[in-house]
Amino acid sequence: MKLELGNFHVKDIQFGDVSKFSDGILYVNKEEALAVVREDEHITDADLVIAKPGDETRIVPVKEAIEPRFKVDGETPAFPGVTGDVAQAGFGRTHALKGCSVLAVGKHMGSFGDGLIDMSGEGAKYTLFSELINVCLVADNDEDFERNEQQKKNHALRWAAHRLAEYLGSIVKDDEPEEIEVYELGQMIKRDKAVEELPSVVYVMQPQSQMEEMGYNDLYYGWDLNHYVPSLVHPNEVLDGALISGSFMPCSSKWSTYDFQNNPTIKRLYDEHGKTLNFLGVILSNLNVSLEQKQRSAQAVSKLAKMIGADSAILAEEGYGNPDADFIACFVELEKAGVKTVGMTNECTGRDGQSQPLVTLDDMADAIVSCGNVSQLIKLPPMKTVIGELEALARDGLSGGWAHDEILGSSVKEDGSIILENNSMFCGDRVCGWSPKTMKEF
């Protein structure tokens, strides 16, 4: 399977009369773009706001991030099963607007899985998205059944953001990209002898799928991963829009759709393929509810890894707490099968750093890369501009914010400064592989 990503490096985004890409500037006809957003009658109010690195801007509540993409064949949707019919992803030519993203931002209703982005200052270091030019879709909807729920599906807003990302990608559908990245990984067996003599590695992904009610979980070709059993998938599918982020998970632990599209672990494994390792592909697993379900998936992952001849595995979980049981169970089953495993996850050590970092542990899980502590307290000064609604951080049950604490008060202070847990920093722990955080010994 061969995927060509035709990249256009965006230096600036401006609104204009005609949507076009010229000299590194993406010009967007705002009304035309909003018409795509309003295709869903449940969107009651919408606006587009551009946020750039260095702006004195705070964005909250952020629900999703997507890199603008378009399949140049004109038939395959950029996000199969979401923006169009189910179709095979992972091959052909996809045009991508680099250095930018579409953010779905709630105008009023915050949710447990929503987060915060600061475009400058101390807060900017906690999230990758402070480094991008963000087209913020600030919208409201009439999905009143969940208005007062802490956990929201945010269906209309998230789907609108995907349509918008595909629309923006279509602006460059007929243009010649500045560069083309090629991702090609052939059959797993009967490879060149020199490649087969290298250590074989499989990447095991555990996207969020714990909600038994549909509509909250990550999707694979539009299919809810709660109804999924571990399977082999081609890494190109992950990079090419087959996986879509859900709305359930404390936000610093989330994998946005942008994270799937640009997964740095997959890209690094591609870089090393045929040089230092033999990259077999991806085992896509899930995160479950009951212990029986967790064990079943862990055993299925282990079986698949052995069947394809994996010497080693990189294991990554989206989330913490209950998902730690899936993570460690999978870790143990892989190690028992002789597949040497390295895990990637964040920790929940409490605000004082004294709690057990994962809910469950095992001696076999002896190689884990930590991506940070979700409970770390962060204090940030006011920002000149707020996109969305700052009060949502305290009022609406965002995972790292609160309305009142006996010692700390509200997360949102009268002067616009905030105190929150790292939990609320949008996709801040970057468990997909690009975390800038390091360990410090005391």
C-alpha positions as CSV (number, residue, x, y, z in Angstrom):
1,M,0.0,0.0,0.0
2,K,1.5,3.3,-1.1
3,L,0.3,6.7,0.3
4,E,1.5,10.0,-1.1
5,L,1.1,13.0,1.2
6,G,1.4,16.2,-0.8
7,N,2.3,18.9,1.6
8,F,1.6,22.6,1.5
9,H,3.4,24.6,4.2
10,V,1.0,27.3,5.5
11,K,2.8,30.5,6.7
12,D,-0.3,32.5,7.3
13,I,-4.1,32.2,7.1
14,Q,-6.3,35.2,6.2
15,F,-9.9,35.7,5.2
16,G,-10.5,36.8,1.7
17,D,-13.0,37.0,-1.2
18,V,-11.7,33.9,-2.8
19,S,-10.5,30.7,-1.1
20,K,-7.0,30.0,-2.5
21,F,-3.4,29.2,-1.5
22,S,-0.8,31.6,-2.8
23,D,2.9,32.2,-1.7
24,G,2.4,30.2,1.5
25,I,-0.8,32.1,2.5
26,L,-4.1,30.3,2.8
27,Y,-7.0,32.7,1.9
28,V,-10.4,31.5,3.1
29,N,-13.8,32.8,2.0
30,K,-15.4,32.9,5.4
31,E,-19.0,32.6,4.3
32,E,-18.3,29.8,1.9
33,A,-16.5,27.9,4.7
34,L,-19.3,28.6,7.2
35,A,-21.8,27.3,4.7
36,V,-20.1,23.9,4.9
37,V,-20.3,24.1,8.7
38,R,-24.0,24.9,8.6
39,E,-24.9,21.9,6.5
40,D,-25.9,20.3,9.8
41,E,-29.1,21.9,10.9
42,H,-28.1,21.3,14.6
43,I,-25.5,24.0,14.3
44,T,-27.3,27.1,15.6
45,D,-24.5,29.6,15.6
46,A,-21.0,29.5,14.2
47,D,-18.1,31.8,13.5
48,L,-14.5,31.3,12.4
49,V,-11.6,32.9,14.3
50,I,-7.9,32.6,13.4
51,A,-5.4,32.1,16.2
52,K,-1.7,32.3,15.5
53,P,1.4,31.4,17.5
54,G,2.5,34.3,19.7
55,D,-1.0,35.8,20.0
56,E,-2.1,36.7,23.5
57,T,-5.0,34.3,23.1
58,R,-6.6,31.6,25.2
59,I,-8.9,29.0,23.5
60,V,-11.4,27.0,25.6
61,P,-13.3,24.7,25.5
62,V,-11.5,22.9,22.7
63,K,-13.1,19.7,21.6
64,E,-11.2,18.5,18.6
65,A,-8.2,19.3,16.3
66,I,-7.9,18.2,12.6
67,E,-5.3,18.8,9.9
68,P,-7.0,20.0,6.7
69,R,-6.8,17.2,4.1
70,F,-8.3,16.3,0.7
71,K,-8.1,13.2,-1.4
72,V,-7.2,14.3,-4.9
73,D,-9.1,11.5,-6.6
74,G,-12.2,13.5,-5.8
75,E,-14.1,10.3,-4.8
76,T,-12.6,9.1,-1.5
77,P,-13.5,11.3,1.5
78,A,-10.7,12.6,3.6
79,F,-12.3,11.0,6.6
80,P,-14.1,7.8,5.4
81,G,-17.3,7.0,7.3
82,V,-17.4,10.5,8.7
83,T,-17.3,13.1,5.9
84,G,-18.4,10.6,3.3
85,D,-19.1,6.9,2.6
86,V,-16.7,4.2,3.8
87,A,-13.8,3.8,1.5
88,Q,-10.3,2.5,1.8
89,A,-7.8,5.0,3.2
90,G,-4.1,4.7,3.1
91,F,-3.2,4.8,-0.5
92,G,-3.2,7.3,-3.4
93,R,-2.6,11.0,-3.1
94,T,-3.8,13.1,-0.2
95,H,-3.1,16.8,-0.1
96,A,-2.3,18.3,3.4
97,L,-2.1,21.8,4.7
98,K,0.8,21.7,7.1
99,G,1.5,24.0,10.1
100,C,-2.2,24.6,10.8
101,S,-5.3,22.9,12.2
102,V,-9.0,23.2,12.5
103,L,-10.1,23.4,16.1
104,A,-13.7,22.7,17.2
105,V,-14.4,25.2,20.1
106,G,-17.6,25.3,22.1
107,K,-19.2,28.7,22.3
108,H,-20.8,27.8,25.6
109,M,-21.1,24.1,26.5
110,G,-17.9,22.7,27.9
111,S,-17.4,19.0,28.6
112,F,-15.3,16.6,30.6
113,G,-13.1,15.8,27.5
114,D,-12.6,19.4,26.4
115,G,-9.3,21.3,26.9
116,L,-7.5,24.6,26.8
117,I,-4.8,26.1,24.5
118,D,-2.7,29.2,25.2
119,M,-1.1,30.6,22.0
120,S,1.7,32.3,23.9
121,G,3.3,32.7,27.3
122,E,3.9,30.0,29.9
123,G,0.8,28.0,28.9
124,A,2.0,27.6,25.3
125,K,4.5,25.0,26.2
126,Y,1.9,22.5,27.4
127,T,0.3,21.8,24.0
128,L,1.5,21.3,20.4
129,F,-1.3,23.4,19.1
130,S,0.2,26.7,20.3
131,E,2.8,26.1,17.5
132,L,0.2,25.9,14.8
133,I,-2.0,28.5,13.0
134,N,-5.5,27.4,14.1
135,V,-8.8,28.0,12.4
136,C,-11.1,28.0,15.3
137,L,-14.7,26.9,14.6
138,V,-16.5,28.6,17.5
139,A,-20.0,27.2,17.4
140,D,-23.1,26.3,19.4
141,N,-25.8,23.7,18.7
142,D,-29.3,22.6,19.7
143,E,-28.3,19.3,21.1
144,D,-30.0,20.2,24.4
145,F,-30.3,16.6,25.6
146,E,-26.6,16.9,26.7
147,R,-26.4,20.6,27.6
148,N,-26.2,19.9,31.3
149,E,-24.3,16.7,31.0
150,Q,-20.7,16.7,32.1
151,Q,-19.8,14.2,29.4
152,K,-20.9,15.4,25.9
153,K,-20.8,13.7,22.5
154,N,-20.4,17.1,20.8
155,H,-21.5,15.4,17.6
156,A,-22.6,18.4,15.5
157,L,-19.5,20.5,16.4
158,R,-17.0,17.7,15.8
159,W,-18.5,16.5,12.5
160,A,-18.7,20.2,11.4
161,A,-15.0,20.6,12.1
162,H,-14.2,17.6,10.0
163,R,-16.3,18.9,7.1
164,L,-14.5,22.3,7.5
165,A,-11.1,20.6,7.5
166,E,-12.0,18.7,4.3
167,Y,-13.2,22.0,2.7
168,L,-10.0,23.8,3.6
169,G,-8.0,20.9,2.2
170,S,-10.0,21.1,-1.1
171,I,-8.6,24.6,-1.7
172,V,-5.3,23.0,-2.8
173,K,-6.8,20.0,-4.5
174,D,-5.5,21.1,-8.0
175,D,-2.3,22.7,-6.8
176,E,1.2,21.2,-7.0
177,P,2.5,20.4,-3.5
178,E,5.8,21.8,-2.2
179,E,6.9,18.3,-1.2
180,I,5.6,14.8,-1.3
181,E,6.0,12.3,1.5
182,V,5.8,8.7,0.5
183,Y,4.7,6.0,2.9
184,E,4.9,2.5,1.5
185,L,5.0,-0.7,3.4
186,G,4.6,-4.0,1.6
187,Q,3.6,-7.4,2.7
188,M,4.8,-8.6,6.1
189,I,6.4,-11.8,4.9
190,K,9.0,-12.7,2.3
191,R,10.7,-9.3,2.6
192,D,14.3,-8.8,1.6
193,K,16.6,-11.0,3.5
194,A,18.5,-8.0,4.9
195,V,15.2,-6.5,6.2
196,E,14.0,-9.8,7.7
197,E,17.3,-10.2,9.7
198,L,16.5,-6.9,11.5
199,P,14.5,-6.9,14.8
200,S,10.8,-6.8,13.9
201,V,8.6,-4.2,15.6
202,V,4.9,-3.8,15.7
203,Y,3.1,-0.7,17.0
204,V,0.1,-1.5,19.3
205,M,-2.4,1.4,19.7
206,Q,-5.1,1.5,22.3
207,P,-7.5,4.3,21.3
208,Q,-10.2,5.3,23.7
209,S,-13.4,3.1,23.5
210,Q,-14.7,2.7,27.0
211,M,-18.1,4.2,26.6
212,E,-20.7,1.5,26.0
213,E,-23.2,4.1,24.7
214,M,-22.3,5.0,21.1
215,G,-21.2,8.4,20.1
216,Y,-18.4,9.1,22.5
217,N,-15.6,6.8,21.4
218,D,-12.9,7.0,18.8
219,L,-13.9,5.7,15.4
220,Y,-12.3,3.5,12.7
221,Y,-13.9,4.2,9.3
222,G,-16.9,5.5,11.3
223,W,-17.1,2.3,13.4
224,D,-17.3,2.8,17.1
225,L,-14.2,1.1,18.6
226,N,-16.2,-0.2,21.6
227,H,-17.5,-2.8,19.1
228,Y,-14.1,-3.6,17.8
229,V,-11.7,-6.5,18.4
230,P,-8.0,-6.1,18.0
231,S,-6.9,-6.4,14.4
232,L,-4.0,-5.7,12.1
233,V,-4.3,-2.4,10.2
234,H,-1.9,-0.7,7.8
235,P,0.0,2.3,9.3
236,N,-1.0,4.3,6.3
237,E,-4.7,4.0,7.3
238,V,-3.9,5.8,10.6
239,L,-2.1,8.6,8.8
240,D,-4.8,9.0,6.2
241,G,-8.0,9.7,8.1
242,A,-9.3,6.2,9.0
243,L,-9.1,7.0,12.7
244,I,-11.2,9.8,14.2
245,S,-10.9,11.1,17.8
246,G,-13.8,10.8,20.2
247,S,-15.1,13.1,22.9
248,F,-14.4,10.9,26.0
249,M,-11.2,11.2,28.0
250,P,-9.6,13.8,30.2
251,C,-8.1,16.2,27.6
252,S,-4.3,16.1,28.2
253,S,-4.5,12.3,27.6
254,K,-6.6,12.5,24.4
255,W,-5.4,11.7,20.8
256,S,-7.0,14.3,18.5
257,T,-7.6,13.4,14.9
258,Y,-4.6,15.6,14.2
259,D,-2.5,13.3,16.4
260,F,-3.7,10.3,14.3
261,Q,-3.0,12.0,11.0
262,N,0.6,13.0,12.1
263,N,1.4,10.1,14.4
264,P,5.2,10.6,15.0
265,T,5.8,7.1,16.3
266,I,4.5,5.6,13.0
267,K,6.6,8.1,11.1
268,R,9.7,7.3,13.0
269,L,9.2,3.6,12.6
270,Y,8.9,4.2,8.8
271,D,12.2,6.2,9.0
272,E,14.0,3.3,10.7
273,H,12.4,0.5,8.5
274,G,15.1,-1.4,6.7
275,K,17.8,0.4,8.6
276,T,17.6,-0.6,12.2
277,L,14.3,-2.5,12.3
278,N,11.7,-4.3,10.4
279,F,8.4,-2.4,10.8
280,L,5.6,-4.9,10.6
281,G,2.6,-2.5,10.9
282,V,0.0,-1.6,13.5
283,I,-2.2,-3.7,15.8
284,L,-5.2,-1.6,16.6
285,S,-6.7,-2.6,19.9
286,N,-9.2,-0.9,22.2
287,L,-9.9,0.0,25.8
288,N,-12.6,-1.9,27.6
289,V,-15.0,-1.8,30.5
290,S,-14.9,-5.2,32.3
291,L,-11.8,-7.2,33.3
292,E,-13.0,-10.0,31.0
293,Q,-13.1,-7.7,28.0
294,K,-9.7,-6.3,28.9
295,Q,-8.1,-9.7,29.1
296,R,-9.7,-10.9,25.9
297,S,-8.3,-7.9,24.0
298,A,-4.8,-8.3,25.6
299,Q,-4.7,-12.0,24.6
300,A,-5.8,-11.1,21.0
301,V,-3.1,-8.5,20.7
302,S,-0.5,-11.0,21.9
303,K,-1.7,-13.7,19.5
304,L,-1.5,-11.3,16.6
305,A,1.9,-10.1,17.5
306,K,3.3,-13.7,17.6
307,M,1.5,-14.7,14.4
308,I,3.2,-11.9,12.4
309,G,6.6,-12.7,14.0
310,A,7.1,-9.6,16.1
311,D,10.2,-9.5,18.2
312,S,9.2,-6.3,20.0
313,A,6.3,-3.9,20.4
314,I,5.7,-0.3,21.2
315,L,2.5,-0.1,23.2
316,A,0.6,3.2,23.6
317,E,-2.7,3.9,25.5
318,E,-5.0,6.9,25.1
319,G,-6.0,7.8,28.7
320,Y,-5.2,6.8,32.2
321,G,-7.0,5.4,35.2
322,N,-9.3,2.6,34.1
323,P,-7.4,2.2,30.8
324,D,-4.2,1.4,32.8
325,A,-5.6,-2.0,33.4
326,D,-5.9,-2.6,29.6
327,F,-2.4,-1.2,29.1
328,I,-0.7,-3.4,31.7
329,A,-2.7,-6.5,30.7
330,C,-1.6,-6.1,27.1
331,F,2.0,-5.4,28.3
332,V,2.1,-8.6,30.3
333,E,0.6,-10.8,27.6
334,L,3.1,-9.5,25.0
335,E,6.0,-10.1,27.4
336,K,4.7,-13.6,28.3
337,A,4.7,-14.4,24.5
338,G,8.3,-13.3,24.2
339,V,7.6,-10.0,22.6
340,K,9.8,-7.4,24.2
341,T,7.6,-4.3,24.9
342,V,8.1,-0.6,25.6
343,G,5.0,1.3,26.8
344,M,4.1,4.9,26.3
345,T,1.6,6.6,28.7
346,N,1.1,9.5,31.0
347,E,0.7,9.2,34.8
348,C,-1.7,10.2,37.5
349,T,0.5,10.7,40.5
350,G,-1.7,13.3,42.3
351,R,-1.0,17.0,42.7
352,D,1.7,16.2,45.3
353,G,3.3,13.5,43.0
354,Q,2.9,10.8,45.7
355,S,0.3,8.5,44.3
356,Q,0.9,5.3,42.4
357,P,1.4,6.5,38.8
358,L,-0.7,3.8,37.1
359,V,-3.8,2.2,38.6
360,T,-2.3,-1.2,38.1
361,L,1.3,-2.3,37.7
362,D,3.2,-5.5,37.0
363,D,6.9,-6.5,37.2
364,M,6.8,-7.4,33.5
365,A,6.0,-3.8,32.6
366,D,9.6,-2.7,33.1
367,A,10.1,-0.3,30.2
368,I,7.6,2.6,30.2
369,V,8.1,6.1,28.8
370,S,6.3,8.6,30.9
371,C,4.7,11.6,29.1
372,G,3.8,13.6,32.2
373,N,1.6,13.9,35.3
374,V,-2.1,14.7,34.5
375,S,-2.5,16.1,38.0
376,Q,0.2,18.7,37.8
377,L,-1.1,22.1,38.9
378,I,-0.6,24.9,36.5
379,K,-1.2,28.6,37.1
380,L,-1.5,30.9,34.2
381,P,-2.0,34.7,33.9
382,P,-4.8,36.4,32.0
383,M,-4.8,36.6,28.3
384,K,-5.9,39.6,26.2
385,T,-8.3,37.5,24.1
386,V,-10.4,34.5,24.8
387,I,-11.8,32.4,22.0
388,G,-14.8,30.4,23.2
389,E,-15.8,30.9,26.9
390,L,-13.3,31.0,29.7
391,E,-16.0,30.4,32.4
392,A,-16.5,26.9,30.9
393,L,-13.2,25.8,32.5
394,A,-14.7,26.2,35.9
395,R,-18.4,25.8,35.3
396,D,-18.8,22.8,33.0
397,G,-16.7,20.1,34.6
398,L,-13.6,20.1,32.3
399,S,-11.4,17.4,33.6
400,G,-8.8,19.7,35.0
401,G,-10.9,22.6,36.1
402,W,-13.3,23.1,39.0
403,A,-15.9,25.6,40.2
404,H,-14.7,25.6,43.8
405,D,-11.9,24.3,45.9
406,E,-11.7,25.0,49.7
407,I,-8.0,26.0,49.3
408,L,-7.7,27.1,45.6
409,G,-11.1,28.6,45.0
410,S,-12.4,28.6,41.4
411,S,-10.2,27.6,38.5
412,V,-11.1,31.0,36.9
413,K,-10.2,34.1,38.8
414,E,-11.8,37.5,38.6
415,D,-8.9,39.0,36.7
416,G,-9.0,36.2,34.1
417,S,-6.0,34.3,35.4
418,I,-6.6,30.6,35.9
419,I,-5.4,27.6,37.9
420,L,-6.0,24.1,36.5
421,E,-4.6,20.6,36.4
422,N,-2.5,19.5,33.4
423,N,-5.6,17.3,32.7
424,S,-7.2,20.3,30.8
425,M,-4.3,21.1,28.5
426,F,-5.5,20.1,25.1
427,C,-3.8,16.8,24.0
428,G,-1.0,18.1,26.2
429,D,0.8,14.8,27.1
430,R,1.3,13.8,23.4
431,V,1.4,10.1,24.1
432,C,1.5,9.5,20.3
433,G,5.2,10.2,20.5
434,W,6.1,13.9,20.4
435,S,6.1,14.9,24.1
436,P,8.8,17.5,24.9
437,K,8.7,16.5,28.6
438,T,11.6,14.9,30.4
439,M,12.1,13.3,33.8
440,K,13.9,15.1,36.6
441,E,15.5,13.4,39.5
442,F,15.4,15.0,43.0
